[in-house]
Coordinates of C-alpha atoms in Angstrom, one line a residue:
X212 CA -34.0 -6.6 -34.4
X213 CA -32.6 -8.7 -37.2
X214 CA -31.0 -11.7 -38.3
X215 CA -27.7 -11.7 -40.2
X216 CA -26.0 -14.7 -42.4
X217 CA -24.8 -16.5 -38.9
X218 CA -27.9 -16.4 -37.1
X219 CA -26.7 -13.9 -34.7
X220 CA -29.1 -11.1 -33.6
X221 CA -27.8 -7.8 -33.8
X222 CA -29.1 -4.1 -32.8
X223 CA -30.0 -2.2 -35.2
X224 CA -27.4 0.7 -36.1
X225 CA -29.8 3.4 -36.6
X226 CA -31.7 2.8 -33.7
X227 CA -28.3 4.4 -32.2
X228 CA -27.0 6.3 -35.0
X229 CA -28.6 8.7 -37.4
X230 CA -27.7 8.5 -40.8
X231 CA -26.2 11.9 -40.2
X232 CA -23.9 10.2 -38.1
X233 CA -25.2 11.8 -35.0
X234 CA -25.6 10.1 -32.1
X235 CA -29.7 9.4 -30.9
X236 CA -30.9 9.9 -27.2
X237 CA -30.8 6.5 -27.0
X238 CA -27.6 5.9 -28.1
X239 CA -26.0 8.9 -25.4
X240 CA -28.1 7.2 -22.5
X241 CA -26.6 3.7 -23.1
X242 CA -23.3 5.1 -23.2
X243 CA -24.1 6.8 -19.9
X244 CA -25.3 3.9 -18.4
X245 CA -22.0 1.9 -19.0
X246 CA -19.9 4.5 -18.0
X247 CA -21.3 5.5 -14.7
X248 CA -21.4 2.0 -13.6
X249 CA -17.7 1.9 -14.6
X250 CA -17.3 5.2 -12.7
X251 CA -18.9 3.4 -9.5
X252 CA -16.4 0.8 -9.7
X253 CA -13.5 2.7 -9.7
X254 CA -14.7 5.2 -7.3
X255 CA -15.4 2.2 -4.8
X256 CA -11.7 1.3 -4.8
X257 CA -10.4 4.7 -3.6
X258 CA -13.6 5.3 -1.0
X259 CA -12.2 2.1 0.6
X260 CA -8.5 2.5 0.8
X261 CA -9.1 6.2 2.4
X262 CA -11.6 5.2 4.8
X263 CA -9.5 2.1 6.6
X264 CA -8.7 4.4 9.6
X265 CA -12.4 5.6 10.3
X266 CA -13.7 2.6 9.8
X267 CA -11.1 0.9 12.2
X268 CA -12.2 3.3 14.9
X269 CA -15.8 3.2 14.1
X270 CA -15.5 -0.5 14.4
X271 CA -12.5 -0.7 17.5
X272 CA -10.7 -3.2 14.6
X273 CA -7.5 -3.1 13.7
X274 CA -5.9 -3.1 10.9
X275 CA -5.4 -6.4 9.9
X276 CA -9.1 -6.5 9.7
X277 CA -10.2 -2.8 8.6
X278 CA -8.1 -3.7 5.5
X279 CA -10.6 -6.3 4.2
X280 CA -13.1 -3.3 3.1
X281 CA -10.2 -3.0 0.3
X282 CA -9.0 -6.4 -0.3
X283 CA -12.4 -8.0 -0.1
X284 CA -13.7 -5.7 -3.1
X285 CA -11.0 -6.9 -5.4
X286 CA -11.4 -10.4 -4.1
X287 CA -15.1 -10.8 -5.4
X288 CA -13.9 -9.2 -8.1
X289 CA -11.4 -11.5 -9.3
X290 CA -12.8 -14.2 -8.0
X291 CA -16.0 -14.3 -10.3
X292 CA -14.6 -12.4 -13.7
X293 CA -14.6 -15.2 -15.8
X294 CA -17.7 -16.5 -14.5
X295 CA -19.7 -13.0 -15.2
X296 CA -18.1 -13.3 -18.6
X297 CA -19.9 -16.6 -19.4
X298 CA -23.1 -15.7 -17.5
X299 CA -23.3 -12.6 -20.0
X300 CA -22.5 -15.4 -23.0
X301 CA -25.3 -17.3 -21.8
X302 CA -28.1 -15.4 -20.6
X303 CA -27.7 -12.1 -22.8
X304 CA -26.4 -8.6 -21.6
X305 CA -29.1 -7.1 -20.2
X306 CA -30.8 -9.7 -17.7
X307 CA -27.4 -10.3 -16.1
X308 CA -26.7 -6.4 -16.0
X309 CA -29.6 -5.6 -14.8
X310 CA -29.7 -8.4 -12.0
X311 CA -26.7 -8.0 -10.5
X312 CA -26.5 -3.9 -10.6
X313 CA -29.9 -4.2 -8.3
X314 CA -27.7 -6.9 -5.8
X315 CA -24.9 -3.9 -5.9
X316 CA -27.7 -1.4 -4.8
X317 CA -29.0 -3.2 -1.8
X318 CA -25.2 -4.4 -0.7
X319 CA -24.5 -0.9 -1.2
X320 CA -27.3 0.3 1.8
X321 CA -26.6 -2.8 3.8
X322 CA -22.8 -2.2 3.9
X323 CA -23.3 1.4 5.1
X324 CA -25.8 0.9 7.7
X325 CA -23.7 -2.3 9.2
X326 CA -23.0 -2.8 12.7
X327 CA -20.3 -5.1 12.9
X328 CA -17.5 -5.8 10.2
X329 CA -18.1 -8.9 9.5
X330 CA -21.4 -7.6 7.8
X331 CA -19.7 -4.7 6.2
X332 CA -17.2 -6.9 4.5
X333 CA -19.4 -9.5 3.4
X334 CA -21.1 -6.6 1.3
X335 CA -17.8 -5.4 0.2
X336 CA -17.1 -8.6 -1.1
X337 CA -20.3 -8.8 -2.7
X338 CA -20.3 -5.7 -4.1
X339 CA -17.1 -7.0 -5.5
X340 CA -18.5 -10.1 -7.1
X341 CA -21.9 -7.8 -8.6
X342 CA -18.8 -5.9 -10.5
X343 CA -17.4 -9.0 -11.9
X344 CA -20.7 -9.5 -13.6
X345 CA -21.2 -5.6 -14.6
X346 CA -17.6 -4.2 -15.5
X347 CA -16.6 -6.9 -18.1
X348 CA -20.0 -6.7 -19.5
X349 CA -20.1 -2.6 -20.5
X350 CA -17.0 -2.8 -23.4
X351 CA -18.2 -6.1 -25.2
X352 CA -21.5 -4.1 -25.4
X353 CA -20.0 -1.3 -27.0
X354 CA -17.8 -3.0 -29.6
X355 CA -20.6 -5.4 -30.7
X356 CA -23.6 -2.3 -30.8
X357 CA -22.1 0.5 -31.8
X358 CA -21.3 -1.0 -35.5
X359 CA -19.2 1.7 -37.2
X360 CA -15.6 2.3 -36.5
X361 CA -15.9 6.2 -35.2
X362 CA -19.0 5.5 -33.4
X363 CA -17.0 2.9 -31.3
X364 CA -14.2 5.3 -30.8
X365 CA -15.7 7.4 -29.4
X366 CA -18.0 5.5 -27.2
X367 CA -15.2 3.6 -25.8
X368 CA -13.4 7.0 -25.2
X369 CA -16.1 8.3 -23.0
X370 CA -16.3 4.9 -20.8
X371 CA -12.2 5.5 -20.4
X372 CA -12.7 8.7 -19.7
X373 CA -15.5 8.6 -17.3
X374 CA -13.5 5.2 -15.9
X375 CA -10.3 7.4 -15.4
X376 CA -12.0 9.9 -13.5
X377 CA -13.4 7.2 -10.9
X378 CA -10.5 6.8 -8.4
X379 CA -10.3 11.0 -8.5
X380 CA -14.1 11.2 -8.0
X381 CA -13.9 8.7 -4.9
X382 CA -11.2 10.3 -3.3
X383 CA -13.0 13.9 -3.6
X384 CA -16.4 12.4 -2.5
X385 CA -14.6 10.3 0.5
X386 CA -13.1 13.6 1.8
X387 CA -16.2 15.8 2.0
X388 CA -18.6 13.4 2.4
X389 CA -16.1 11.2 5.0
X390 CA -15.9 14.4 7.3
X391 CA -19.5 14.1 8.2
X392 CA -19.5 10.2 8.2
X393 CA -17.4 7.1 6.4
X394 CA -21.6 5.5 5.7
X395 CA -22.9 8.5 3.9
X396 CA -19.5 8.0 1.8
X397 CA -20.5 4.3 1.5
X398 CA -24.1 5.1 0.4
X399 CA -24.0 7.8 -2.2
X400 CA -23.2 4.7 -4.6
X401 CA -26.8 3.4 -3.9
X402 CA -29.3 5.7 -5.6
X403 CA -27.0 6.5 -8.6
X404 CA -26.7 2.5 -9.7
X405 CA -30.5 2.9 -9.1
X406 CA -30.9 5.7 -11.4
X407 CA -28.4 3.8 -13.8
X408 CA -30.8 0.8 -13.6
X409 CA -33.8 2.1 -14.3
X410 CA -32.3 4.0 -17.3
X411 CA -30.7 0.5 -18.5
X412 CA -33.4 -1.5 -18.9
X413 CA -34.8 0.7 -21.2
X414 CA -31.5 1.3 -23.1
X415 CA -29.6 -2.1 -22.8
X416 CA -29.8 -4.3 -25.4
X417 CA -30.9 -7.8 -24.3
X418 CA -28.4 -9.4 -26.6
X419 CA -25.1 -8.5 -27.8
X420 CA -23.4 -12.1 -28.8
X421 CA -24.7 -15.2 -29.6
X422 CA -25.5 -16.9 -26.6
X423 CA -23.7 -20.2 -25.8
X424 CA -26.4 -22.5 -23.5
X425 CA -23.5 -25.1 -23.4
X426 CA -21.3 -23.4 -20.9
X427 CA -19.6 -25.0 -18.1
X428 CA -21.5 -22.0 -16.0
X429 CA -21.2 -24.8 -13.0
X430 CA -18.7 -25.9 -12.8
X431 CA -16.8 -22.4 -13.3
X432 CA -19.1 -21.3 -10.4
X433 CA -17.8 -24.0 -8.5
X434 CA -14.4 -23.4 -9.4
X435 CA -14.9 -19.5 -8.7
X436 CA -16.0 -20.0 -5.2
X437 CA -13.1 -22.7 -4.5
X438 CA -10.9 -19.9 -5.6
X439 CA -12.0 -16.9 -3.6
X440 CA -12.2 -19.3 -0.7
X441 CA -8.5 -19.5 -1.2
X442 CA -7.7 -15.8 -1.7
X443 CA -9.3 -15.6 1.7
X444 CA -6.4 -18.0 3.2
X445 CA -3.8 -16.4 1.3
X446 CA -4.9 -12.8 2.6
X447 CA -5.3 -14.5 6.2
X448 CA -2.3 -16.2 6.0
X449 CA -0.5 -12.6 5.1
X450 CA -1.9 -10.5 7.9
X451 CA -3.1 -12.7 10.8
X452 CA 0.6 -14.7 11.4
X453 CA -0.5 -15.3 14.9
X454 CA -3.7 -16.9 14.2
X455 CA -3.3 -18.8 11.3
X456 CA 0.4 -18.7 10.5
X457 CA 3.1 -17.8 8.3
X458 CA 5.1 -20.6 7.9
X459 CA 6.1 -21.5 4.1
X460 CA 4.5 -24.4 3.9
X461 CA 1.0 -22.6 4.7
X462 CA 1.6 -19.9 2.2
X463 CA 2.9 -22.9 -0.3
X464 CA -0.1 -25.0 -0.2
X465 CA -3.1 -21.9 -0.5
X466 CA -0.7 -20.4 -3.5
X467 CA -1.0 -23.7 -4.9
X468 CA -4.7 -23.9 -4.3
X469 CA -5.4 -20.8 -6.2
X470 CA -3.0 -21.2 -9.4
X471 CA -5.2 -24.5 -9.3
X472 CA -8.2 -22.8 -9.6
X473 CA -7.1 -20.1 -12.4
X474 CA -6.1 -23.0 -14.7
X475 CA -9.5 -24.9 -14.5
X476 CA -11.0 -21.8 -14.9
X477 CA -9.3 -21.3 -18.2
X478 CA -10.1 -25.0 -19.0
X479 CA -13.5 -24.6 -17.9
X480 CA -13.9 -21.1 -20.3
X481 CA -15.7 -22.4 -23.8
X482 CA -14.2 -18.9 -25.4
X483 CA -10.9 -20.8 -25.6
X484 CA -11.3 -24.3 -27.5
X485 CA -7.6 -25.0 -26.8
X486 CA -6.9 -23.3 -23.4
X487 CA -3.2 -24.5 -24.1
X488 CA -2.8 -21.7 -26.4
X489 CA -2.9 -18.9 -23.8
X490 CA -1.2 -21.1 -21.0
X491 CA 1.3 -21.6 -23.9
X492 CA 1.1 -18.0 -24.7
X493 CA 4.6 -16.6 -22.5
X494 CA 4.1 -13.1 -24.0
X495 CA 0.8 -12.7 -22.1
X496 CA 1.9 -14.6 -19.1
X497 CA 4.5 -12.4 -18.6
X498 CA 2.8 -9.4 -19.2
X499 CA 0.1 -10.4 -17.2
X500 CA 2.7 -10.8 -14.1
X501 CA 4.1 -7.2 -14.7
X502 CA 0.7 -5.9 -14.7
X503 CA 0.3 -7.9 -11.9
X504 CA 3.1 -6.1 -9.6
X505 CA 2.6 -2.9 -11.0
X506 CA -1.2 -2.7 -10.1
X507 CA -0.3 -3.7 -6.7
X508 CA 2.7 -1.6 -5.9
X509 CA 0.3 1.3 -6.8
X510 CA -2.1 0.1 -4.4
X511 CA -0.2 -0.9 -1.7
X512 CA 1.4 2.2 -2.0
X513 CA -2.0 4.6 -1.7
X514 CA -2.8 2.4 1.6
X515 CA 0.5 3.3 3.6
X516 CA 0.0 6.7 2.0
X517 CA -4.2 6.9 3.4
X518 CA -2.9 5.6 6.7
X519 CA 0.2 8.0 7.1
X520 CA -1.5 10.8 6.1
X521 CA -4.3 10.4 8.6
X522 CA -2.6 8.2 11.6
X523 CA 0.4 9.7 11.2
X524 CA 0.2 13.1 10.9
X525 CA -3.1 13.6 12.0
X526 CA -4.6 15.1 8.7
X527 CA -9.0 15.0 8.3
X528 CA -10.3 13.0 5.2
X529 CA -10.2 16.4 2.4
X530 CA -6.6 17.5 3.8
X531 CA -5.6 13.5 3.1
X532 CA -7.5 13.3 -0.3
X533 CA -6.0 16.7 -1.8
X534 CA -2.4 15.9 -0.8
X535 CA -3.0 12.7 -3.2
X536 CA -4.9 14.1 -5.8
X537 CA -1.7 14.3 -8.0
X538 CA -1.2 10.3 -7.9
X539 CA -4.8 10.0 -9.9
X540 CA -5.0 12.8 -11.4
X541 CA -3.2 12.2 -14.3
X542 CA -5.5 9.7 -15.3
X543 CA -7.5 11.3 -17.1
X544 CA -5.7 13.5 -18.4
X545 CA -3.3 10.5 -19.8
X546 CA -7.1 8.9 -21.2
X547 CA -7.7 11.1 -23.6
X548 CA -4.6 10.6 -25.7
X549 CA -3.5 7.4 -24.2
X550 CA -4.3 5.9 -27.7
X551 CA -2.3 8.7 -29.6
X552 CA 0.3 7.5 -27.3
X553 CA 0.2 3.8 -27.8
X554 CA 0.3 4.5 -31.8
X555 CA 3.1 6.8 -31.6
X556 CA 5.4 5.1 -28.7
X557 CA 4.4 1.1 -29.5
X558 CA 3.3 -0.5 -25.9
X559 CA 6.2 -1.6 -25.2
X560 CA 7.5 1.5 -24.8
X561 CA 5.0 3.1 -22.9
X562 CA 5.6 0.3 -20.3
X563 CA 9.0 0.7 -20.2
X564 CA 8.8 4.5 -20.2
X565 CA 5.7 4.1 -17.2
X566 CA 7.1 1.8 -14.8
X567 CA 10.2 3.4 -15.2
X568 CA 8.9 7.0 -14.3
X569 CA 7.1 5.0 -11.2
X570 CA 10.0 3.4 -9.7
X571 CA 11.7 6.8 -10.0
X572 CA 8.8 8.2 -7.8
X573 CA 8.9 5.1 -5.4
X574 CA 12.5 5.6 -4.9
X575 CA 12.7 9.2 -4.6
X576 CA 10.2 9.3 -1.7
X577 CA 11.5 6.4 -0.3
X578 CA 15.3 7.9 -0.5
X579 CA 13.7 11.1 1.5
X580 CA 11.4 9.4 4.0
X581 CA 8.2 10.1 4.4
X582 CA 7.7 13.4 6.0
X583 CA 5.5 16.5 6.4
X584 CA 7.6 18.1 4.5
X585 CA 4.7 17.7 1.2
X586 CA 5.9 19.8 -1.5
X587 CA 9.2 18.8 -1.2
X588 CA 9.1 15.3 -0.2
X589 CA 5.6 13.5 -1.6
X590 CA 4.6 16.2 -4.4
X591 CA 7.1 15.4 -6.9
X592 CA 7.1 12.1 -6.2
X593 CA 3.6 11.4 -6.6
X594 CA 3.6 13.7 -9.9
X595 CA 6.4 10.9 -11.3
X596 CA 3.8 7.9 -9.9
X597 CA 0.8 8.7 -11.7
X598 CA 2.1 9.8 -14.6
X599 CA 3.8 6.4 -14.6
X600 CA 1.2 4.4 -13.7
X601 CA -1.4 5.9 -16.7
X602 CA 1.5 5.6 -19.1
X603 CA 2.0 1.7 -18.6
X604 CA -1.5 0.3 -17.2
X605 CA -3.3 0.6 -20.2
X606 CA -0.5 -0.5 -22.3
X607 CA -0.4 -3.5 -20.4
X608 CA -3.8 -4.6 -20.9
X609 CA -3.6 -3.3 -24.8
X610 CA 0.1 -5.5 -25.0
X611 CA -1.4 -8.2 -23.5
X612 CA -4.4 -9.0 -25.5
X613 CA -2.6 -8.1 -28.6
X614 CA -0.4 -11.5 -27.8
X615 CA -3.3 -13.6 -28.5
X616 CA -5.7 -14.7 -31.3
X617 CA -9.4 -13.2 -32.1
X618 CA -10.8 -16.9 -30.8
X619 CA -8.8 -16.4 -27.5
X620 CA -9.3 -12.4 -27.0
X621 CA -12.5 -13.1 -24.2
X622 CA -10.6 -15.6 -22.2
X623 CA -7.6 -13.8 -22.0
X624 CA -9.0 -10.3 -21.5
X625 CA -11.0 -12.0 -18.4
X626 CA -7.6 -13.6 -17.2
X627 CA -5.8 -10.4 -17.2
X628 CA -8.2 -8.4 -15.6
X629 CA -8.3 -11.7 -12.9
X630 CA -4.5 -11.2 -11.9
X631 CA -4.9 -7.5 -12.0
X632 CA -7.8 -7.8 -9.4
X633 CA -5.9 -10.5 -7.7
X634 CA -2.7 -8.5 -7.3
X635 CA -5.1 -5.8 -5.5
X636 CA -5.8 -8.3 -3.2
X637 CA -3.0 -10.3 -2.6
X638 CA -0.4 -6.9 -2.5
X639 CA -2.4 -4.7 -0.3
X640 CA -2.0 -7.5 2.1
X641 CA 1.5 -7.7 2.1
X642 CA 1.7 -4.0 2.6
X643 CA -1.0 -4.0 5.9
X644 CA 1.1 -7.3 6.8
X645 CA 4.8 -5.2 7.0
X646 CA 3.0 -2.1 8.7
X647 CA 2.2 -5.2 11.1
X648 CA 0.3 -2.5 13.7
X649 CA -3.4 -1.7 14.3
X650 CA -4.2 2.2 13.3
X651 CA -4.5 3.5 16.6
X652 CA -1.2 2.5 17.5
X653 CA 0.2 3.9 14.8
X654 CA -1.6 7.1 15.5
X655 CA 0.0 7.3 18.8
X656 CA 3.4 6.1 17.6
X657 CA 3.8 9.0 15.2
X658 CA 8.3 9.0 15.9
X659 CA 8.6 5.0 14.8
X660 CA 9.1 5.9 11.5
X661 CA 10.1 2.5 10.6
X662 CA 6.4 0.7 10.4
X663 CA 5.6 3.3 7.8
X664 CA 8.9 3.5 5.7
X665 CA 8.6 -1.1 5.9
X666 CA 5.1 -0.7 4.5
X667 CA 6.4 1.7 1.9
X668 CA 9.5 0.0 1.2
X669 CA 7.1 -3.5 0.6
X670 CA 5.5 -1.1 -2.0
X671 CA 8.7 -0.2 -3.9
X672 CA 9.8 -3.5 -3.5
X673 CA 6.9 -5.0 -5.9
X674 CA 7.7 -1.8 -8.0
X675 CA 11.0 -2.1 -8.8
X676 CA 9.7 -5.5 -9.2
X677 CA 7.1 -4.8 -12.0
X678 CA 10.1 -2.8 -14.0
X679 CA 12.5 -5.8 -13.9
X680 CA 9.8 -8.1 -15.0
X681 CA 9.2 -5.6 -17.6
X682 CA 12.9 -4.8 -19.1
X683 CA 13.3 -8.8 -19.4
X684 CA 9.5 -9.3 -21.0
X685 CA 10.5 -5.9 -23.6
X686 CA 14.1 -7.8 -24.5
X687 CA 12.5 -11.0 -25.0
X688 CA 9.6 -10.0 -26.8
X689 CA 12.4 -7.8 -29.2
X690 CA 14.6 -10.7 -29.7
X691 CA 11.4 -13.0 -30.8
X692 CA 10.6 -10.5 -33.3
X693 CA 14.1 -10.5 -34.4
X694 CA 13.9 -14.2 -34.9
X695 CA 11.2 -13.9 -37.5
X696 CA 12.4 -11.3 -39.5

């Protein structure tokens, strides 16, 4: 280690790179490290949407409470990004890293080997929270230790890849591991975030940035929990009418609560000296919103698909997972020239050009019906959807960020990825709230197609959504650059 100018401890370059330029073991482990923890993340998404039914029966739930194994993943997850963000400004990379990937491993057996629900979606939502602190914290390694501009390339090109291939890996690894059992799907996670912790504290650096000992860690921590308390009403509110209520007013006041707690929690953030600047900041809010829809539509959209597919029509885990292989597929092939794409087309574009090709998939299976009819019906349809969706979602993120200054850049890339996360939650809710039926039912009521196309149509809805949100964001963001020409 040394010290530069500022104070601020860096890694040393050729403990990473030769002067060759080649890569050391070192350097290939901690690039493995970050990316199969990235890997785990993403595959946890898709083992959860694809396992509601067998966990529903396993369990005797319904659906309205089987659907918390998804929506309680993404609500940690929101709920505590900002929070991991300033732990890892605090504390250093590694210690918080390391910590919180060990909490992931033993929620990780203790979710598979529950016995009630309540048990296994506490752990999901832990699991959720240990990603908040974990996920964030593997690019801001990268960029600040791999020093040289090619080095970082390609780095961060591996973690994308590897990151794209998650949601494909989890649906592969659901169906064949899901036939034998939904907890040995659950527990293959365990020993590999084992393996990647032993490797990372080894490989890790224990500082990346110059930690900040005056962060409001408490009282975002407070502010975190106050908001994931009221993701848990909004989500309740959504799919329990009977219990707790749908009236407006309900909805009114917990929608309130959490916009509440996403503004102290930009307050709260020492990254952003004058928070006003990204509250201020319409560009990114309104990008942030389309990402918001778009992420959930796409969601919502592989839940009533993962239900149909194996309530409806009766189809076994692998059957389920090929037929929608060609949604996530795409991704990573999309990854590896994604930033080709973005240089020749302008973000703008590719979101215009993504959600465009999505709602044109939405549509032309909703137009059709859902059906067994696959290659006819759902094949091209889901070609069009994932195309879409890797064509605009990392334009989103890369449009978004690019609205605000270098000072700003952490606060707002942990607000972005917040909504994103939230609109996982918040979305997949609405859609398990309009197919308003437990799974068994549904398995029995295989004619009554109108639960199924209401859940789809809820999807499309927030689709066509997104691409309206988006049209008026690309027309305003031309006509602002107009102004300063």
């Amino acid at each position: 280690m040394r010290q530069n100018n500022n104070g601020r401890t860096e890694v040393l370059q050729d403990l990473l790179v030769l002067p060759s330029g080649k890569w050391t073991f070192r350097a290939h482990l901690l690039v493995m490290v970050l990316s199969g923890n990235i890997l785990i993340d993403s595959l946890e998404v898709s083992v959860g949407i694809l396992s509601l039914p067998a966990i529903s029966d396993s369990f005797q739930t319904p659906l309205s409470t089987a659907q918390w194994v998804v929506t309680g993943f993404a609500l940690g997850f929101a709920s505590f990004l900002l929070l991991g963000t300033r732990a890892v400004a605090k504390y250093g990379s590694k210690p918080v890293y390391s910590t919180f990937l060990l909490i992931f491993a033993v929620a990780t057996v203790v979710g598979a080997a529950a016995q009630t629900p309540e048990v296994l979606i506490a752990t999901r939502m832990l699991k959720g929270a240990c990603a908040a602190f974990t996920a964030p914290t593997g690019m801001s390694i990268i960029a600040e230790t791999f020093k040289r501009k090619n080095d970082r390339y390609k780095a961060t090109l591996i973690y994308s890849l590897v990151a794209g291939c998650g949601f494909t890996a989890g649906l592969l690894s659901i169906g064949i591991l899901g036939n034998i059992s939904w907890r040995l799907a659950f527990l293959v996670p365990a020993p590999v975030v084992v393996v990647l912790l032993g490797i990372g504290l080894f490989v890790i650096p224990s500082r990346t940035s110059e930690l900040r000992p005056e962060s409001r860690l408490r009282g975002i921590a407070v502010t975190s929990v106050i908001f994931a308390l009221g993701l848990v009403l909004m989500v309740l509110t959504l799919v329990n009418p009977v219990s707790v209520g749908r009236q407006s007013s309900t909805l009114c006041l917990v929608f309130a609560l959490t916009a509440t707690c996403i503004l102290l929690l930009i307050r709260l953030s020492k990254h952003a000296r004058n928070s006003s600047r990204i509250l201020g900041n319409h560009q990114f809010i309104w990008t942030a919103l389309c990402a918001f829809t778009f992420n959930g539509a796409f969601l919502g959209f592989l839940i009533v698909l993962g239900l149909y597919f194996q309530s409806g029509l009766g189809l076994g885990l692998i059957e389920t997972a090929l037929r929608i292989l060609p949604v996530t597929a795409p991704m990573v092939a999309i990854t590896l020239v994604s930033n080709s794409l973005q240089k020749w087309l302008g973000n703008i574009r590719l979101i215009m050009i993504g959600t465009g090709l999505a709602v044109a998939g939405y549509l032309y299976l909703l137009v059709l019906g859902l059906s067994d009819n696959y290659w006819i019906t759902m094949f091209p349809s889901f070609c069009l959807i994932g195309l879409g969706f890797m064509c605009a979602f990392a334009a989103f993120h890369a449009q978004a960020v690019s609205t605000v200054g270098a000072s700003d850049w952490a606060t707002a890339n942990g607000l972005y990825q917040t909504g994103v996360q939230t609109s996982a939650t918040i979305c997949s809710a609405i859609v398990v709230a309009l197919l308003h039926a437990p799974v068994g039912e549904m398995a029995d009521g295989i004619g009554d197609q109108l639960a199924w196309g209401t859940g789809l149509l809820g999807a499309v809805a927030i689709g066509i959504l997104s691409m309206g949100a988006s049209i008026a964001g690309a027309v305003s963001s031309q006509r602002l650059m107009a102004s300063k020409i």
